Amino acid sequence: MNKILIVDASESDRRLMSGLLVKSGYEPIAVDSMEAAKEKVAELPPGAVVVAAMKFTGGTALELINWQKREGYKFPVIAIVDNLNPLEIADVMKDGGAVNIIQRLAIDKQLVETVGRYARPKNMVLQLDNTLITRHSKAFNEIIQSIEKVAATNANCIIFGESGMGKEQIARQIYLQSSRTQKPLIVLEAGGAALVGRHDPESDRSEMFNRIEGYFQEAKGGTLVIKNVQLLTFEKQSVLLHILEQEHPDVRIICTANSSLLKMVADETFRDNLFFILRQTSISVPPLRETTEDIPDIADYLLTRYAQKKLQPKKRLDASAIKALKLHPWPGNVRELKDVVLFAAFHTPNDAISASDLSFSQSGPETDSGFKLQDPAMEKAKIIAALEQAEGNKTMAAKLLKIDRSSLYIKMRQYGLK
């Protein structure tokens, strides 16, 4: 299991990062100071990664990087930035410094994926490709139909959905089924280092403008995928809008976003004119907790891939495991399902994985279970759906609805449910 050293003065962020990494099959070690970081670096095994804040108690990410160089350690360092100051980021990444950055506000979206690029895979860590995992639910079939319709046009598209639901894979499928497949596909993270400007003293335009325009030139005739578009700063939004309105580049843009983008447009923190240019059409991806019928298909795919990697017979889920997986709320969606299933496959000596072999993380961001009673007009339908998913088990249904058992009985009598 890969060890990941976290160096950050924020106790809450250390807990958040540790929980995300444990859930993804890593072994985090969290410290808050330069002195403690040096001690832990000396104990790290091959394949480890360091995640360090730009500033922490007694030091900075750059100082830790330079100390590693002097001492002969070569662990990749990922820097956590509080804001995308181009000069600070250029300083920490120059001359073989930090290998990448993570925006603090996007830790939950960027940490696991970024760490996965640099941690040496071993044991249960399985890096999946960009394949869209086939499943048989009505919701997935509707997404496949939407992909075909969007691909047949040149319309810009925003793919809405929670983290871990394969939005980038959907974007890639649109590209692969489009008429632009002979031209480049460029994928950018809106909150990442790739969109930090570079200084060009010969240009009268901003650093940010030159950088973003360069990606449009690189993707000419093809497709530009902007992941987590809600993380674009107002400066980046303005540059992107100017390029699209004034230069009309021959590039299709596909964005991925979570639901906060809609609120940002309403709150005027995301430019509405840019939003409507980017959302000429859209695709909504429901969370895994609303499409639990897909869990057996996804788990079977993951177990097949894992068996191929380990060169061993494929393990399977028994009925108790499938039931337990369907009852979990899945705040991390398919990405979390992968971690739970592969962790069980690695630690279970038997051919069949049962419910007792599954380990669900108790840490992670709070999410709407999909059944939580919030809208009285929807209560009856949600109660019925929760009871069906829990196969009539009132205790499990109440847990899904986030109410106690007695309240569930009151609601059932209120709506005439037996």
XYZ file of C-alpha atoms in Angstrom:
418
model
C 0.000 0.000 0.000
C 1.521 3.323 -1.066
C 2.361 5.784 1.694
C 1.425 9.436 1.162
C 2.979 12.078 3.420
C 0.676 15.066 4.045
C 2.315 18.254 5.340
C -0.286 20.900 6.183
C -0.973 23.227 9.114
C -4.760 22.838 8.729
C -6.012 20.006 10.933
C -9.368 19.806 9.138
C -7.721 19.543 5.711
C -5.299 16.911 7.001
C -8.297 14.855 8.141
C -10.095 15.381 4.835
C -7.070 14.334 2.779
C -6.357 11.339 5.004
C -9.933 10.128 4.640
C -9.891 10.486 0.852
C -6.578 8.652 0.563
C -7.551 5.805 2.900
C -10.731 5.345 0.890
C -8.608 5.079 -2.260
C -6.287 2.413 -0.891
C -3.357 4.580 0.223
C -1.712 4.865 3.637
C -1.565 8.560 4.609
C 0.827 10.024 7.176
C -0.197 13.529 8.277
C 2.069 16.096 9.958
C 1.895 19.864 10.422
C 5.519 21.030 10.602
C 8.818 21.060 8.747
C 10.581 19.196 11.556
C 8.053 16.369 11.545
C 8.049 16.250 7.723
C 11.816 15.691 7.602
C 11.538 12.823 10.078
C 8.773 11.137 8.066
C 10.454 11.646 4.675
C 13.469 9.736 6.000
C 11.158 6.791 6.779
C 9.193 6.739 3.496
C 9.466 3.619 1.288
C 9.900 3.638 -2.503
C 6.742 4.673 -4.350
C 5.672 7.241 -1.737
C 4.406 10.740 -2.551
C 4.559 13.984 -0.552
C 1.601 16.396 -0.531
C 2.686 19.720 1.003
C 1.014 23.076 1.583
C 2.761 26.114 0.136
C 3.287 27.242 3.754
C 3.115 25.268 6.999
C 4.591 25.410 10.486
C 8.305 26.094 10.244
C 8.625 25.902 6.475
C 7.269 25.948 2.938
C 6.770 23.417 0.167
C 9.744 24.889 -1.701
C 11.987 24.588 1.349
C 10.948 20.968 1.810
C 11.673 20.261 -1.875
C 15.115 21.847 -1.649
C 15.872 19.906 1.548
C 14.911 16.662 -0.215
C 17.315 17.484 -3.046
C 20.196 18.171 -0.648
C 19.548 14.951 1.255
C 19.163 12.839 -1.880
C 15.457 12.016 -1.532
C 13.471 11.863 -4.764
C 9.872 11.592 -3.609
C 7.528 13.579 -5.901
C 6.018 16.607 -4.149
C 2.533 17.901 -4.942
C 1.938 21.446 -3.686
C -1.369 22.643 -2.203
C -2.074 26.230 -3.250
C -4.550 28.580 -1.579
C -4.774 30.748 -4.680
C -3.396 30.466 -8.179
C -0.705 33.135 -7.927
C 1.337 32.547 -11.122
C 4.629 33.764 -9.640
C 4.408 31.585 -6.515
C 3.407 28.506 -8.518
C 6.140 29.058 -11.110
C 8.635 29.363 -8.244
C 7.601 26.117 -6.520
C 7.506 24.158 -9.821
C 10.708 25.408 -11.464
C 13.941 23.413 -11.778
C 12.482 20.039 -10.878
C 10.423 21.345 -7.955
C 6.832 20.329 -7.298
C 5.524 17.903 -9.908
C 1.985 19.325 -9.762
C -0.379 21.492 -7.734
C -3.751 21.010 -6.054
C -6.063 23.933 -5.401
C -7.083 23.865 -1.725
C -10.729 24.549 -2.532
C -10.719 21.514 -4.844
C -8.904 18.985 -2.631
C -11.866 16.608 -2.714
C -11.891 16.638 -6.525
C -8.165 16.736 -7.347
C -6.257 14.943 -4.570
C -6.788 11.260 -5.357
C -6.482 11.665 -9.128
C -3.302 13.777 -8.839
C -1.654 11.467 -6.296
C -2.495 8.509 -8.533
C -0.308 9.947 -11.300
C 2.822 9.797 -9.162
C 2.353 6.978 -6.634
C 3.911 3.777 -7.903
C 1.026 1.303 -8.349
C 1.359 -1.833 -6.294
C -0.807 -4.225 -4.306
C -4.460 -3.247 -4.823
C -4.004 0.093 -6.605
C -5.548 -0.194 -10.068
C -5.329 2.677 -12.534
C -8.324 2.599 -14.863
C -8.179 3.868 -18.427
C -10.664 6.244 -20.033
C -13.171 3.523 -20.902
C -16.806 4.257 -20.073
C -17.859 1.202 -18.045
C -20.894 -0.430 -19.639
C -23.972 -0.873 -17.460
C -27.617 -1.685 -18.061
C -29.697 0.906 -16.216
C -32.218 3.129 -17.975
C -30.213 6.192 -16.855
C -27.014 4.872 -18.464
C -28.795 4.050 -21.720
C -30.156 7.606 -21.806
C -26.601 8.920 -21.371
C -25.418 6.770 -24.282
C -28.200 8.222 -26.438
C -27.246 11.756 -25.370
C -23.603 11.087 -26.273
C -24.641 10.037 -29.777
C -26.858 13.100 -30.248
C -24.208 15.568 -29.019
C -21.421 13.866 -30.999
C -23.375 14.311 -34.223
C -23.231 18.092 -33.792
C -20.511 20.649 -33.131
C -22.322 22.093 -30.113
C -20.468 22.944 -26.926
C -21.623 20.817 -24.005
C -21.507 20.815 -20.205
C -21.634 17.437 -18.451
C -23.133 17.860 -14.983
C -22.602 15.372 -12.171
C -20.917 14.662 -8.878
C -17.241 13.801 -8.560
C -16.359 10.207 -9.392
C -19.121 9.514 -11.930
C -16.974 9.350 -15.083
C -17.801 12.729 -16.619
C -14.425 12.926 -18.379
C -15.020 9.476 -19.905
C -18.349 10.727 -21.285
C -16.590 13.778 -22.757
C -14.039 11.515 -24.442
C -16.819 9.368 -25.900
C -18.410 12.464 -27.451
C -15.042 13.256 -29.046
C -14.501 9.683 -30.280
C -17.941 9.548 -31.914
C -17.670 13.012 -33.466
C -16.317 14.208 -36.813
C -13.349 15.777 -34.993
C -11.513 12.553 -34.107
C -8.731 13.250 -36.631
C -7.912 16.471 -34.788
C -6.475 16.915 -31.259
C -8.205 16.270 -27.945
C -6.845 18.508 -25.172
C -7.935 17.921 -21.542
C -7.430 20.676 -18.949
C -8.212 20.927 -15.240
C -9.819 24.329 -14.581
C -8.228 24.637 -11.159
C -4.859 23.117 -12.045
C -1.385 24.293 -12.943
C -2.000 23.989 -16.690
C -4.046 27.187 -16.665
C -1.567 29.273 -14.706
C -0.157 31.995 -16.943
C 3.431 32.212 -18.154
C 5.216 35.512 -18.482
C 5.890 36.641 -22.048
C 7.689 40.021 -22.040
C 7.240 40.356 -25.839
C 3.441 40.197 -25.620
C 1.132 43.047 -24.654
C -1.495 40.532 -23.551
C -1.817 39.026 -20.081
C -0.008 35.851 -19.102
C -3.363 34.154 -18.675
C -4.558 35.157 -22.144
C -1.429 33.752 -23.810
C -1.729 30.471 -21.969
C -5.424 29.872 -22.715
C -5.135 31.028 -26.331
C -2.234 28.604 -26.733
C -4.472 25.667 -25.817
C -7.029 26.752 -28.416
C -4.287 26.851 -31.060
C -3.104 23.403 -29.961
C -6.650 22.010 -30.197
C -7.508 23.686 -33.535
C -10.134 21.670 -35.396
C -10.484 19.340 -32.429
C -11.947 19.298 -28.936
C -11.009 21.047 -25.696
C -12.251 19.394 -22.487
C -12.274 21.664 -19.419
C -12.722 19.631 -16.241
C -14.443 21.194 -13.206
C -15.232 24.380 -15.100
C -16.789 25.854 -11.932
C -13.214 26.313 -10.622
C -12.331 28.890 -13.287
C -11.370 32.178 -11.668
C -13.149 35.320 -12.880
C -9.986 36.299 -14.779
C -9.949 32.979 -16.628
C -13.666 33.287 -17.367
C -13.095 36.719 -18.902
C -10.228 35.500 -21.084
C -12.186 32.449 -22.232
C -15.232 34.576 -23.057
C -13.129 37.057 -25.040
C -11.523 34.295 -27.115
C -14.852 32.637 -27.860
C -16.669 35.874 -28.739
C -13.907 37.696 -30.601
C -11.794 34.993 -32.213
C -14.417 32.268 -32.867
C -11.889 29.396 -32.723
C -12.604 26.157 -34.587
C -12.651 24.168 -31.366
C -15.512 22.387 -29.670
C -15.548 22.817 -25.882
C -16.851 20.114 -23.560
C -16.911 21.023 -19.869
C -17.509 18.938 -16.770
C -19.066 20.550 -13.708
C -20.955 19.871 -10.526
C -24.257 21.482 -9.587
C -22.528 24.402 -7.853
C -21.985 25.927 -11.305
C -25.694 26.712 -11.605
C -25.663 28.478 -8.242
C -22.557 30.406 -9.268
C -24.368 31.675 -12.361
C -27.332 32.713 -10.207
C -24.988 34.415 -7.705
C -23.109 36.135 -10.569
C -19.767 34.567 -9.585
C -19.722 32.759 -12.940
C -20.422 34.892 -16.015
C -23.827 34.018 -17.430
C -22.875 34.949 -21.011
C -19.929 32.522 -20.852
C -22.150 29.855 -19.271
C -24.666 29.956 -22.116
C -21.914 29.790 -24.745
C -20.466 26.699 -23.037
C -23.870 25.103 -22.385
C -25.317 24.938 -25.873
C -26.399 21.479 -24.760
C -25.872 19.461 -21.611
C -25.820 15.956 -20.149
C -26.737 15.171 -16.528
C -25.139 12.156 -14.855
C -27.097 10.867 -11.826
C -25.073 9.826 -8.744
C -24.455 6.150 -8.054
C -26.875 6.120 -5.097
C -29.692 6.831 -7.594
C -28.616 4.093 -10.025
C -27.733 1.252 -7.655
C -28.881 -1.301 -10.233
C -25.595 -0.516 -12.033
C -23.417 -1.575 -9.083
C -23.137 -5.296 -10.041
C -22.097 -4.383 -13.615
C -19.460 -1.896 -12.477
C -18.128 -4.199 -9.743
C -17.861 -7.121 -12.179
C -15.851 -4.946 -14.585
C -13.517 -3.868 -11.783
C -12.998 -7.426 -10.525
C -12.246 -8.583 -14.075
C -9.622 -5.865 -14.535
C -8.112 -6.609 -11.129
C -7.854 -10.327 -11.872
C -6.144 -9.578 -15.196
C -3.602 -7.361 -13.460
C -2.896 -9.890 -10.699
C -2.912 -12.859 -13.120
C -5.324 -14.758 -10.872
C -8.913 -16.084 -11.094
C -11.628 -13.445 -10.883
C -13.452 -13.072 -7.585
C -17.182 -12.437 -7.394
C -19.641 -10.687 -5.106
C -22.167 -12.825 -3.250
C -25.752 -11.686 -2.582
C -24.926 -10.195 0.826
C -22.128 -8.064 -0.661
C -24.348 -6.764 -3.467
C -27.073 -5.842 -0.966
C -24.564 -4.011 1.262
C -23.138 -2.133 -1.717
C -26.612 -1.037 -2.815
C -27.411 0.332 0.641
C -24.268 2.488 0.912
C -24.824 6.207 0.022
C -21.620 6.451 -2.115
C -20.465 10.051 -1.598
C -17.454 9.210 -3.801
C -19.604 7.457 -6.448
C -17.936 5.042 -8.904
C -14.455 6.088 -7.785
C -15.311 5.101 -4.193
C -16.964 1.861 -5.358
C -13.730 0.930 -7.121
C -11.738 1.433 -3.938
C -14.141 -0.581 -1.761
C -14.395 -3.502 -4.197
C -10.655 -3.722 -4.895
C -9.777 -3.424 -1.212
C -12.060 -6.403 -0.536
C -10.619 -8.363 -3.472
C -7.079 -7.822 -2.198
C -7.792 -8.826 1.405
C -10.291 -11.652 0.852
C -8.732 -15.141 0.505
C -11.994 -16.666 -0.758
C -13.338 -16.687 -4.304
C -16.535 -14.957 -3.196
C -16.625 -11.540 -1.526
C -19.312 -11.218 1.161
C -20.696 -8.233 3.066
C -18.320 -8.900 5.974
C -15.356 -8.421 3.605
C -16.418 -4.892 2.633
C -14.925 -1.880 4.386
C -16.724 1.455 3.970
C -14.955 4.683 4.873
C -16.676 6.693 7.596
C -15.028 9.946 6.514
C -15.810 12.047 3.486
C -17.950 14.971 2.342
C -21.603 15.049 3.371
C -23.908 14.306 0.454
C -27.617 14.160 -0.149
C -28.431 10.458 -0.075
C -30.933 10.953 -2.857
C -33.688 9.825 -0.477
C -33.416 12.459 2.273
C -36.863 13.970 2.874
C -36.679 17.644 1.930
C -39.571 18.289 -0.467
C -43.015 17.261 0.910
C -44.319 16.794 -2.634
C -41.680 14.125 -3.202
C -41.856 12.386 0.194
C -44.109 9.504 -0.779
C -42.054 8.635 -3.877
C -38.802 8.797 -1.905
C -40.189 6.603 0.880
C -41.310 3.997 -1.663
C -37.914 4.113 -3.415
C -36.041 3.733 -0.113
C -38.217 0.796 0.950
C -37.646 -0.895 -2.404
C -33.882 -0.403 -2.229
C -33.830 -1.710 1.365
C -35.992 -4.669 0.251
C -38.609 -3.833 2.881
C -36.146 -3.467 5.761
C -37.562 -0.482 7.707
C -34.359 0.198 9.620
C -32.313 0.371 6.422
C -34.972 2.464 4.680
C -35.013 4.953 7.589
C -31.214 5.194 7.371
C -31.422 5.999 3.659
C -34.076 8.623 4.341
C -31.991 10.064 7.217
C -34.877 9.824 9.688
C -35.483 7.491 12.633
C -37.582 4.338 12.392
C -40.572 5.781 14.302
C -40.711 8.795 11.967
C -40.719 6.407 9.018
C -43.759 4.563 10.416
C -45.576 7.878 10.913
C -44.846 8.897 7.322
C -45.939 5.467 6.016
C -49.277 5.746 7.815
C -49.652 9.349 6.569
C -49.323 8.201 2.951
C -51.213 4.926 3.358
C -48.144 2.745 2.790
C -48.095 -0.782 4.211
